[in-house]
Short mmCIF file of C-alpha atoms in Angstrom, two decimals:
data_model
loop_
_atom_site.label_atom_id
_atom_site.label_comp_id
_atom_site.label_asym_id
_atom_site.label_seq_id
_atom_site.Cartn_x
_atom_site.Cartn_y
_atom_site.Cartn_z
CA UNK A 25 29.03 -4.01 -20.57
CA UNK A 26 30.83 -3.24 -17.11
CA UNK A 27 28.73 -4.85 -14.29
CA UNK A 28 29.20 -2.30 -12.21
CA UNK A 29 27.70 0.38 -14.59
CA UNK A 30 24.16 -1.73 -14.74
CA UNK A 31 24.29 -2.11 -11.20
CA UNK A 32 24.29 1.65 -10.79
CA UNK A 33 21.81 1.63 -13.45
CA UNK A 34 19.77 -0.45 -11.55
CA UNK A 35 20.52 1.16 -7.92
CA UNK A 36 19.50 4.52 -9.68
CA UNK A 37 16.34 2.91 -11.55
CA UNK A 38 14.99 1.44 -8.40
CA UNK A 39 14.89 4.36 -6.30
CA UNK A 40 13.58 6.41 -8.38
CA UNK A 41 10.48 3.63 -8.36
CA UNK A 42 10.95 3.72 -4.73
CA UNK A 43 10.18 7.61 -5.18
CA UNK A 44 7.09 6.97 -7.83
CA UNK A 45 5.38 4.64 -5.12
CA UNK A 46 5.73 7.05 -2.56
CA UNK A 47 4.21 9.30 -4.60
CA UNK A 48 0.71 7.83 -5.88
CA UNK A 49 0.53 6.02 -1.90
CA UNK A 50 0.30 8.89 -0.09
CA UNK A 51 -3.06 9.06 -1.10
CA UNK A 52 -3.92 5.28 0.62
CA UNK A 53 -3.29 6.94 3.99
CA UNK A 54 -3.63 10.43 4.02
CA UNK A 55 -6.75 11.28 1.58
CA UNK A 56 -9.46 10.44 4.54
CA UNK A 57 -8.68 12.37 7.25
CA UNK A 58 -7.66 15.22 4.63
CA UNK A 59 -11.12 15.10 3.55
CA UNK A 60 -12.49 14.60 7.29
CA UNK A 61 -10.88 17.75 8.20
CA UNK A 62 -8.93 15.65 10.68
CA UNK A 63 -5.20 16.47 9.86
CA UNK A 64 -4.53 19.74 7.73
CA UNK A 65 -2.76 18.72 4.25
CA UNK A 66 0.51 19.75 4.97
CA UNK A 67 0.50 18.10 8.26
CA UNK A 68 -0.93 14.99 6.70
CA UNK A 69 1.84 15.15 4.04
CA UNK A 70 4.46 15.42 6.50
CA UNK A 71 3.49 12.70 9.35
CA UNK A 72 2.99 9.94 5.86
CA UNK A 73 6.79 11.22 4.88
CA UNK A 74 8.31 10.93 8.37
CA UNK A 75 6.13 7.28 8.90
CA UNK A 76 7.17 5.86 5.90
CA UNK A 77 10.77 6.28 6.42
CA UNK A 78 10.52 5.09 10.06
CA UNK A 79 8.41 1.70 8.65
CA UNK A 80 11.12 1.23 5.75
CA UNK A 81 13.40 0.40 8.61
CA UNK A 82 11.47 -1.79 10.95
CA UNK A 83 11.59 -4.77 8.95
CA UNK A 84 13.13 -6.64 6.45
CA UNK A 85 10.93 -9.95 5.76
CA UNK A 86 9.49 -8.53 2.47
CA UNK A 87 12.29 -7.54 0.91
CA UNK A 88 14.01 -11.21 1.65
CA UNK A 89 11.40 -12.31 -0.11
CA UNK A 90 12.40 -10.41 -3.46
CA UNK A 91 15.55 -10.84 -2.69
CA UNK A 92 16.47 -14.33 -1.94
CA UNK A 93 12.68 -16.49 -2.34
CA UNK A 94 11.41 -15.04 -5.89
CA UNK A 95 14.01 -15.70 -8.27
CA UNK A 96 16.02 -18.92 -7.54
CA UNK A 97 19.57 -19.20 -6.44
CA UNK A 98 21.23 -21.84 -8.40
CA UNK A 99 24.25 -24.14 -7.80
CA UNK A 100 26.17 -21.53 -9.31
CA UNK A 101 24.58 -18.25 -7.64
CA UNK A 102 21.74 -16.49 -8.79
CA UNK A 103 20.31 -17.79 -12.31
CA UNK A 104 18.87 -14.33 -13.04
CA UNK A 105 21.77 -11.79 -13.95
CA UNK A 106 21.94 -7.29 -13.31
CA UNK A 107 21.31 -6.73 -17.09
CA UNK A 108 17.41 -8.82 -16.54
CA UNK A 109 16.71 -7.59 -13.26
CA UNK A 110 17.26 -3.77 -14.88
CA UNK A 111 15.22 -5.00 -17.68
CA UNK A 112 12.47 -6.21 -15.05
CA UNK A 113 12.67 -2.46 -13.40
CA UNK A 114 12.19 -0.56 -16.97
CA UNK A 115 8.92 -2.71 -17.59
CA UNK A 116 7.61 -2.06 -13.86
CA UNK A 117 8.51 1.31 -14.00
CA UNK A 118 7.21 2.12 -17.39
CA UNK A 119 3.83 -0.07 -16.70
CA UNK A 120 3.37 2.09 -13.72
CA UNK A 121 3.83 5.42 -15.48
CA UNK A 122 1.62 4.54 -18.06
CA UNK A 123 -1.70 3.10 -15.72
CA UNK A 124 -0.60 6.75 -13.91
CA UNK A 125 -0.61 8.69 -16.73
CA UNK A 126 -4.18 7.14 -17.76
CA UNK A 127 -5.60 7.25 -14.31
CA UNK A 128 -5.74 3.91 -13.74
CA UNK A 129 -5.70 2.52 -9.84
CA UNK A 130 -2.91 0.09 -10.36
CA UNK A 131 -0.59 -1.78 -8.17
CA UNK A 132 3.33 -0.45 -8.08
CA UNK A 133 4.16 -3.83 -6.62
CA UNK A 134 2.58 -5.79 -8.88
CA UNK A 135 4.15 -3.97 -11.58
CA UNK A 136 7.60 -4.88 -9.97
CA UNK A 137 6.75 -8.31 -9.90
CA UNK A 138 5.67 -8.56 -13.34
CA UNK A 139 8.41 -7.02 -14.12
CA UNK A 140 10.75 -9.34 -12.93
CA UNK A 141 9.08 -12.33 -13.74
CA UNK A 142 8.83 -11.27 -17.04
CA UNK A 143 12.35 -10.58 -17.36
CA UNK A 144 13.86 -13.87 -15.67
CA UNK A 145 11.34 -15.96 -17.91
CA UNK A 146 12.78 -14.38 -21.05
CA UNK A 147 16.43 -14.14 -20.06
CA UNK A 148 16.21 -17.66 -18.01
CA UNK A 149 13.71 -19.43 -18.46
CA UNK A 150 10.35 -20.49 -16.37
CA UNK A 151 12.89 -22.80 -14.15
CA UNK A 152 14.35 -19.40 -12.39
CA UNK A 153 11.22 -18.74 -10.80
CA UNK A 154 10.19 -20.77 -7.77
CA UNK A 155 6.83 -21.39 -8.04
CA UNK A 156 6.20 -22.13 -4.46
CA UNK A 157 7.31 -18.19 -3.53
CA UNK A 158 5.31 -16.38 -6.29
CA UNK A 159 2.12 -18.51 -5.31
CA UNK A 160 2.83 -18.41 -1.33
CA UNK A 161 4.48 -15.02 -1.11
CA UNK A 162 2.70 -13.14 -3.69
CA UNK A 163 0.35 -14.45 -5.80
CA UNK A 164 -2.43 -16.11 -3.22
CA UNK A 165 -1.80 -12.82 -0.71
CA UNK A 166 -2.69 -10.58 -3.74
CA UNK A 167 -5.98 -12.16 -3.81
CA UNK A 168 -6.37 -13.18 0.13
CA UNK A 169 -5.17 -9.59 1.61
CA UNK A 170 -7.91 -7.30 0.32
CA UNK A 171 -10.36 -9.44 0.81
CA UNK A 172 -9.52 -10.29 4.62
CA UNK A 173 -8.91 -6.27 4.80
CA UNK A 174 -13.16 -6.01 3.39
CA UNK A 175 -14.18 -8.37 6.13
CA UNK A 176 -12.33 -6.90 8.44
CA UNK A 177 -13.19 -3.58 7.34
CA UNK A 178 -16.82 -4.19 7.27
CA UNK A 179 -17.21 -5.71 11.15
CA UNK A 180 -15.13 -3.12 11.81
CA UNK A 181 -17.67 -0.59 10.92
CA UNK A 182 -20.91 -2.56 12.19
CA UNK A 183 -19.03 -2.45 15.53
CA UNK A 184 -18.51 1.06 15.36
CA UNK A 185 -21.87 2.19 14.25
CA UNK A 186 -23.32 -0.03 16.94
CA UNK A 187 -21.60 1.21 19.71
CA UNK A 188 -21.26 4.76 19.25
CA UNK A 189 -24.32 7.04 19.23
CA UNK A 190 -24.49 9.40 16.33
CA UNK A 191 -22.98 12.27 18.02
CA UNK A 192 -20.24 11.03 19.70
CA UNK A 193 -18.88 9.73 16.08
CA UNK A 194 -17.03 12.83 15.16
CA UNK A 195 -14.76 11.99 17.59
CA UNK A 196 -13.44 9.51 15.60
CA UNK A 197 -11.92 12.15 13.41
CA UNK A 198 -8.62 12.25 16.62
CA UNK A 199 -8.65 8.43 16.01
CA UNK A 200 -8.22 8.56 12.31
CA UNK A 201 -4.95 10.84 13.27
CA UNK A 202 -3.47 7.50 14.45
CA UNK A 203 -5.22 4.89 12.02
CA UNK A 204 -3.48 7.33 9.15
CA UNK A 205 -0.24 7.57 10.35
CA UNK A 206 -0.50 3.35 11.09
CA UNK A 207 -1.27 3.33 7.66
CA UNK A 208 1.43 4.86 6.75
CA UNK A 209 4.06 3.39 8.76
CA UNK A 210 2.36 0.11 7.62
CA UNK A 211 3.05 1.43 4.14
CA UNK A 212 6.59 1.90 4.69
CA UNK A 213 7.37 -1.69 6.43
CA UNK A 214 6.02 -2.95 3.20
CA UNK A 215 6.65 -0.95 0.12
CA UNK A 216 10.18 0.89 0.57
CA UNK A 217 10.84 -3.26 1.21
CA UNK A 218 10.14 -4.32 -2.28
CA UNK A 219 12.82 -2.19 -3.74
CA UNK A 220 15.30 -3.28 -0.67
CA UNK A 221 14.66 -6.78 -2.59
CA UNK A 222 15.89 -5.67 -5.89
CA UNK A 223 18.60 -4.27 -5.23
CA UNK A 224 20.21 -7.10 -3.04
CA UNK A 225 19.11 -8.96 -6.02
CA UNK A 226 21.44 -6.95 -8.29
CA UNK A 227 23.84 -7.02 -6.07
CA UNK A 228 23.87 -10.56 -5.08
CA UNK A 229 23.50 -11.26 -9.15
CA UNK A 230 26.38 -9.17 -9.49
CA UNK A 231 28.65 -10.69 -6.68
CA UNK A 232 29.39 -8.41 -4.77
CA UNK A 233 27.39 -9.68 -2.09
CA UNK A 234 26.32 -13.19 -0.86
CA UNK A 235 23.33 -15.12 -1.70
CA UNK A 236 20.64 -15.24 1.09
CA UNK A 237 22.04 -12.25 2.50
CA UNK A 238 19.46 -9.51 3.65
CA UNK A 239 19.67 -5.75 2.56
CA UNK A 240 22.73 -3.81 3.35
CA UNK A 241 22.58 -0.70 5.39
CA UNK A 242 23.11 1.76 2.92
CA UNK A 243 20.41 0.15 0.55
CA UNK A 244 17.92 0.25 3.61
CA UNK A 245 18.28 3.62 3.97
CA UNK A 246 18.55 5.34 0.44
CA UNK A 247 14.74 3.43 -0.13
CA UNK A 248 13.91 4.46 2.73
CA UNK A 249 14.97 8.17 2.01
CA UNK A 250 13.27 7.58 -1.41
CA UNK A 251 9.84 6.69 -0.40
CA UNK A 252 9.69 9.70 1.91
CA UNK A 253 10.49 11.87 -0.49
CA UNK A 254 8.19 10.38 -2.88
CA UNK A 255 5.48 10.41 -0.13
CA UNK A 256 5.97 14.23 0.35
CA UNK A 257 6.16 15.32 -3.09
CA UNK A 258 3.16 13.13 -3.90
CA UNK A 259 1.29 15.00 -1.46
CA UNK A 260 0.85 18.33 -3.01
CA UNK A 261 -1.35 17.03 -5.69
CA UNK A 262 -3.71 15.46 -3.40
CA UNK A 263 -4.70 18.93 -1.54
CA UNK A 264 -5.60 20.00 -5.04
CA UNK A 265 -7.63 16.98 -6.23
CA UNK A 266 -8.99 16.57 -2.76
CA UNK A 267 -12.13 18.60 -2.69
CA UNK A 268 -13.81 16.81 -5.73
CA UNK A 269 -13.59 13.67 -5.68
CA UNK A 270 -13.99 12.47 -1.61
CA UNK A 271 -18.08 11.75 -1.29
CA UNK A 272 -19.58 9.99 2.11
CA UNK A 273 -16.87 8.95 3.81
CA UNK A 274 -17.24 9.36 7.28
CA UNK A 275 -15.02 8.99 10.73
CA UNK A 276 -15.93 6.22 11.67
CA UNK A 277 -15.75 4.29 8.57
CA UNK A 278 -12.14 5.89 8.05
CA UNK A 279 -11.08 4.58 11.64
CA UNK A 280 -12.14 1.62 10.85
CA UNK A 281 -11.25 0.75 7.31
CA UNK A 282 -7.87 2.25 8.12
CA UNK A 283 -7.45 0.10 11.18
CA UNK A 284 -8.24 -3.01 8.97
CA UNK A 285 -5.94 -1.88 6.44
CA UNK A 286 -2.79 -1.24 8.82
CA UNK A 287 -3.80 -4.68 10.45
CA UNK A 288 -4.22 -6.45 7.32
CA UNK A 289 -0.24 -4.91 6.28
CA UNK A 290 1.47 -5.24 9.57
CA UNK A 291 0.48 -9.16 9.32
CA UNK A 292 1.54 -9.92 6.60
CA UNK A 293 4.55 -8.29 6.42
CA UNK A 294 5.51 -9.68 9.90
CA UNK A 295 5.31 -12.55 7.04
CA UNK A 296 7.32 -11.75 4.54
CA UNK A 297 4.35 -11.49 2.61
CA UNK A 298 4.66 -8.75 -0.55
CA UNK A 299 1.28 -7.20 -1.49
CA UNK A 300 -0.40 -4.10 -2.83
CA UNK A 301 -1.09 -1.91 -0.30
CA UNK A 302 -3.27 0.19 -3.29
CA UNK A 303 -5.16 -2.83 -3.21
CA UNK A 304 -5.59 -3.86 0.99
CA UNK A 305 -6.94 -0.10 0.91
CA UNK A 306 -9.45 -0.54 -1.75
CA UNK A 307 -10.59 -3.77 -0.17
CA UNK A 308 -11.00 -1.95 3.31
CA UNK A 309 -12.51 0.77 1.62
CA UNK A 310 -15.22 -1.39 0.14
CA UNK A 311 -15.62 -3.26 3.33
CA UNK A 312 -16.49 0.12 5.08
CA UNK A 313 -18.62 1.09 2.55
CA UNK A 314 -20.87 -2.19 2.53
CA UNK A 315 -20.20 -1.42 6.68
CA UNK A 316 -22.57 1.18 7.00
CA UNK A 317 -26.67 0.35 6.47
CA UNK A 318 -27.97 0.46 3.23
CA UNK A 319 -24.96 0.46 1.33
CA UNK A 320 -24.88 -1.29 -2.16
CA UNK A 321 -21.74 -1.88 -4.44
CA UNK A 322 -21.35 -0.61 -8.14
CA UNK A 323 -19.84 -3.99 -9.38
CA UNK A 324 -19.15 -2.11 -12.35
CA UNK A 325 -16.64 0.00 -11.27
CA UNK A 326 -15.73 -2.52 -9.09
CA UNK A 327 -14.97 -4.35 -12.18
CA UNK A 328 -13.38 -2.09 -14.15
CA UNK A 329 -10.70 -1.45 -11.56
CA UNK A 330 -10.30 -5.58 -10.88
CA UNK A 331 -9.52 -6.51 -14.53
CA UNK A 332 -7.06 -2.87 -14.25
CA UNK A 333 -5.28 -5.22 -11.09
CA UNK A 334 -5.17 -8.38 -13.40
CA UNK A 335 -3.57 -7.38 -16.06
CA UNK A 336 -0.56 -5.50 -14.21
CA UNK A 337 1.61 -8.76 -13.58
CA UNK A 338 1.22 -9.47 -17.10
CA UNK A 339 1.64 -5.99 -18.84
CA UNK A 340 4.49 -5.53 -17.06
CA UNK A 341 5.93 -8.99 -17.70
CA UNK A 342 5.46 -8.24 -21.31
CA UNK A 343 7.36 -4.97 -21.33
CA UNK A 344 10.05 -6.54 -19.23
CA UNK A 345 10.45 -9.51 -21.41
CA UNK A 346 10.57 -7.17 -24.70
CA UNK A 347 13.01 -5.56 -22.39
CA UNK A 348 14.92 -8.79 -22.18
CA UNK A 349 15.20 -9.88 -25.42
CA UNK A 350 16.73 -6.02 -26.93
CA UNK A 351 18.94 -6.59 -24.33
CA UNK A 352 19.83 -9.81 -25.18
CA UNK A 353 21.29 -8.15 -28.38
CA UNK A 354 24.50 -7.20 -26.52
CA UNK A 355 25.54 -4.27 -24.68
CA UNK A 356 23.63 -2.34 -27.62
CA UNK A 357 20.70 -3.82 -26.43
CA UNK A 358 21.21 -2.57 -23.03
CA UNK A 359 21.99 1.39 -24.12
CA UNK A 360 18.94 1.21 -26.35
CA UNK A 361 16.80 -0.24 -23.43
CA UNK A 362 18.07 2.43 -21.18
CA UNK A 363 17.41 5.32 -23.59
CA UNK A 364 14.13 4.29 -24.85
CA UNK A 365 13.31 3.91 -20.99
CA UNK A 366 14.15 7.23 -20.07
CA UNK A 367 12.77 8.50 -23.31
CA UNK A 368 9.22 7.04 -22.27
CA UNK A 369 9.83 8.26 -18.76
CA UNK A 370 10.33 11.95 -19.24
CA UNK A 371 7.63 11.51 -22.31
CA UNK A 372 4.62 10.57 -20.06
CA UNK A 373 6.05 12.53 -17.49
CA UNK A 374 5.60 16.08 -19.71
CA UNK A 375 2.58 14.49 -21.28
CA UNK A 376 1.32 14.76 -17.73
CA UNK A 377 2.14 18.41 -17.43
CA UNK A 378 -0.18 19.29 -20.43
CA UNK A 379 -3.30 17.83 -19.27
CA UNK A 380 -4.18 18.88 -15.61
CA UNK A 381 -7.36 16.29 -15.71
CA UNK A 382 -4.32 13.61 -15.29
CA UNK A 383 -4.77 14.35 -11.33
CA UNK A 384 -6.83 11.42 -10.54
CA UNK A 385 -4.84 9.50 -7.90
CA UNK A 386 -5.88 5.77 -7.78
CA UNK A 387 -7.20 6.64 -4.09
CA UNK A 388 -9.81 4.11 -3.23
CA UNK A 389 -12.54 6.00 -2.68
CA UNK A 390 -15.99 4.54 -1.26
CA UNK A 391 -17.84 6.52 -3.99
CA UNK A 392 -16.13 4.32 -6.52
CA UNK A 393 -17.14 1.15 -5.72
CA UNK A 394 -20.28 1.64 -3.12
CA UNK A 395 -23.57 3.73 -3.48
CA UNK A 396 -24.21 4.80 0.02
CA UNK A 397 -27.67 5.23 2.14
CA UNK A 398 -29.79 7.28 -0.01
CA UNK A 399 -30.78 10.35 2.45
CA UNK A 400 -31.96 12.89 0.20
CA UNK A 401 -35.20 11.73 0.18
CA UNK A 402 -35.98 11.40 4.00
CA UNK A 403 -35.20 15.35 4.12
CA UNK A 404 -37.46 16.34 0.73
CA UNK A 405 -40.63 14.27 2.25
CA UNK B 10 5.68 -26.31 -4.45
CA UNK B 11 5.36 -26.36 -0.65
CA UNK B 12 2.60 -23.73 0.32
CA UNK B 13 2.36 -22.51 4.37
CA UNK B 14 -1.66 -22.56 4.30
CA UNK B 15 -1.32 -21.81 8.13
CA UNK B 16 0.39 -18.44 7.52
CA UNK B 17 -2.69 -17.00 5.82
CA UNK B 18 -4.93 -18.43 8.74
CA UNK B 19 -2.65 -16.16 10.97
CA UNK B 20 -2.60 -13.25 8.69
CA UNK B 21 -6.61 -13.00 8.60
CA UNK B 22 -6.95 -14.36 12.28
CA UNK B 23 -4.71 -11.61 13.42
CA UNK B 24 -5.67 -8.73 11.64
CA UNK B 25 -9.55 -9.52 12.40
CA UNK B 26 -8.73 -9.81 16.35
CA UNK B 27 -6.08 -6.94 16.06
CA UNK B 28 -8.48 -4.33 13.65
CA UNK B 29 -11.86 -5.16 15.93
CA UNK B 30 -10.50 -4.87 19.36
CA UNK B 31 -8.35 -1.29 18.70
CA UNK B 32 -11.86 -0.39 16.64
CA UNK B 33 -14.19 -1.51 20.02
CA UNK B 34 -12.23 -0.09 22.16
CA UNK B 35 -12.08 3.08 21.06
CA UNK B 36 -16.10 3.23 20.30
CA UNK B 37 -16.60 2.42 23.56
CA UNK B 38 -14.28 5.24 24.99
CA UNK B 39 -15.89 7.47 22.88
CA UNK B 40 -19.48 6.25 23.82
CA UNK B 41 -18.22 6.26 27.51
CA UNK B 42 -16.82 9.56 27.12
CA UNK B 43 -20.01 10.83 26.22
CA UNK B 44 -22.02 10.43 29.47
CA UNK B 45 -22.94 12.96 32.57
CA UNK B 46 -22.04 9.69 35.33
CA UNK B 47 -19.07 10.64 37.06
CA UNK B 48 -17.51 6.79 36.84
CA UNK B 49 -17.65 7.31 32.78
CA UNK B 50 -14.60 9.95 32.26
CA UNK B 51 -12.00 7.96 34.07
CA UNK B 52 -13.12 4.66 32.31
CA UNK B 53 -13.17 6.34 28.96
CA UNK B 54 -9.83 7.65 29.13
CA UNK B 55 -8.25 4.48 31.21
CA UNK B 56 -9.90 2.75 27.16
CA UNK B 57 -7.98 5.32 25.09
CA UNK B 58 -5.20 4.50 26.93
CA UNK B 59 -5.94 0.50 26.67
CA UNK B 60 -5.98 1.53 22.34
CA UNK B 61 -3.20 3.25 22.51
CA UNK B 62 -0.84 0.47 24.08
CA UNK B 63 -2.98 -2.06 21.64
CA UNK B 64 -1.76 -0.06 18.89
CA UNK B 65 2.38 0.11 20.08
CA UNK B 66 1.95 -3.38 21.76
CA UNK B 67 1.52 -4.22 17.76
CA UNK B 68 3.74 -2.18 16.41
CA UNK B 69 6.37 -3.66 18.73
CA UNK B 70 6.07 -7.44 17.83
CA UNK B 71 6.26 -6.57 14.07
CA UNK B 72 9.92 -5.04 15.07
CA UNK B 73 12.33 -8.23 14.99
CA UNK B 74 15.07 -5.61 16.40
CA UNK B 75 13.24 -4.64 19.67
CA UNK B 76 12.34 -8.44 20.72
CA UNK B 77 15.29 -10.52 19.56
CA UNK B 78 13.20 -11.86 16.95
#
């Protein structure tokens, strides 16, 4: 099958995860001062679109790291060729529809990865992946970044409890205007980056570009055109889900888990490092919840959304890898991949129109995770 | 397999120093902000403005572009 024609295939598949990402993150930045009454939706919606197209530009470290660490360039270019790297794409994308679809808080980037680990394993073999990247680059900061985004979180909070007096704390609401558009800018130097990576992979797979070479101008700002868009149109839905699901989340606790969270991303990514901004939320989110006195965590839930995290690398590895191997039939392999793909796609996606309950937005919400102070009973006695 | 055990040192050093002083100073232009003492208002607003440039001081080393980096 013509190169060229997967590229495009992959080009066209990529964005429109670009697009999907933008569209279930919006709520990591923008639900809290929604539900604060600090920003009005629209506004909200507008400042994550603009933010995350300005961050997709600001750096490239992250998508280097897909690009040229993840998959190994051999002696005779890349080991890992367009037709598995479009493979890897169908099982992120279709991993990611599917956790969406059943309102499970799951990780778009770990679904990439899984993806394309899954793929090159089949299609290459274990020795395409370098170890050292997935553990350093990925793997380690998966685990690492939410939890230094909880600590950080949580002293964040004690500081701001302790300093402020109780009145003065609604204040914080203006602040959260800025923490929430870091957040989002934060989101963008990080996320729009990951898809920058794949396709400089494909096209440094496919020749037409060197190996070790960063992303191209064009491909910078397509994903970066993608994730606004996604952003935006992902906002809509949170206005209407909004006013049920948002319990005690205060100000202060949104300044402050937000400020760990754009802290937590902007390091990292200074780094090269590629991780789940879904999941740096959640940890801040938990962090502020534990932050404010007599907080106590629902491990359950806590749980229950964990294992959801773990298994993402490897359910999308598997659906890559089946992927892979149809593919490996020939260029029949590769139209039935692409159909069946598309078939799923459009599938969940009108499944999705049927039942309105599906608008559950993996948003990390304290109420999740953390049962707050108990107040009720102070104002009954 | 090679791993850079000092990056993640900076990562969590850096977002804890970064995250606490933008979240301090702010709480304490707010709780300065909040007083009748003539001295407060100027010093509450001269620690806005100390977040503020925190904040883009941040942004500004993540940049490569804008520092040759």
């Amino acid at each position: 099958m013509d190169v060229v024609v997967i590229v495009v295939l992959v080009v066209g598949l990529a964005l429109l995860f670009d697009f999907t990402n933008g569209f279930h993150d919006t709520a990591n930045a923008m639900a809290t001062p929604i539900a604060t009454g600090a920003l009005k939706p629209k506004v909200a919606v507008g400042l994550a679109a603009i933010l995350n197209l300005v961050g997709a530009f600001l750096s490239t470290e992250v998508a280097k790291t897909i690009s040229g660490g993840l998959i190994r360039e051999g002696p005779g270019g890349v080991q890992i060729t367009p037709t598995l790297i479009l493979c890897g794409l169908i099982g992120a994308i279709v991993w990611n529809l599917i956790t969406w679809l059943r309102g499970l808080p799951s990780s778009s980037s770990h679904a990439l990865f899984g993806g394309l680990i899954g793929a090159a394993v089949v299609g290459a073999g274990f020795g395409s992946i370098d170890g050292g990247v997935l553990v350093s680059k990925i793997l380690v900061p998966a685990v690492l970044a939410p939890i230094t985004a909880g600590a950080v979180s949580y002293l964040a909070t004690r500081i701001a409890y302790k300093v402020t007096r109780k009145r003065e704390r609604d204040t914080f609401k203006r602040g959260q205007i800025f923490t929430s558009s870091l957040v989002s800018l934060a989101h963008g130097t990080n996320d729009a980056q990951k898809t920058m990576g794949v396709i400089t992979l494909v096209l440094i797979a496919a020749g037409f570009q060197g190996g070790g070479s960063g992303p191209e101008l064009w491909v910078i700002g397509a994903c970066a055109l993608a994730i606004a868009l996604g952003t935006y149109s992902g906002g809509w839905r949170i206005i209407k889900t909004l006013g049920r699901d948002i319990t005690d989340i205060e100000p202060a606790q949104g300044f402050a888990a937000e400020s760990a969270t754009t802290a937590t991303i902007l390091a990292s990514t200074h780094l090269g490092f590629a991780l789940s901004t879904t999941q740096v939320a959640s940890g801040s989110v938990i962090g502020t919840g534990l932050g404010r006195k007599g907080a106590t965590v629902k491990w359950s839930t806590a749980g229950k959304i964990a294992i959801g995290w773990l298994i993402t690398i490897p359910a999308s590895a598997v659906v890559a890898g089946v992927a892979a191997l149809v593919a490996g039939l020939g260029p029949v392999g590769v139209i039935v991949d692409v159909v069946v793909a598309l078939a799923v796609i459009l599938g969940i996606f009108l499944w999705s129109r049927r039942s309105e309950a599906r608008n559950s937005f993996h948003q990390p919400e304290p109420g999740q995770f953390v049962n707050p102070k108990k107040r009720k009973r102070k104002a009954r006695a | 397999m090679t791993i850079d055990w000092l990056a993640f040192v900076e990562v969590v050093a850096v977002a804890l120093v970064s995250a606490c002083f933008i979240v301090t100073t702010f709480a304490l232009a707010l709780r300065l902000g909040d007083g009748t003492a003539p001295w407060r208002r100027p010093v509450s607003v001269a620690l806005y403005a100390v977040c503020a440039l925190a904040a883009l001081f941040g942004v500004y080393l993540i940049i490569p572009a804008l520092h040759g980096g």
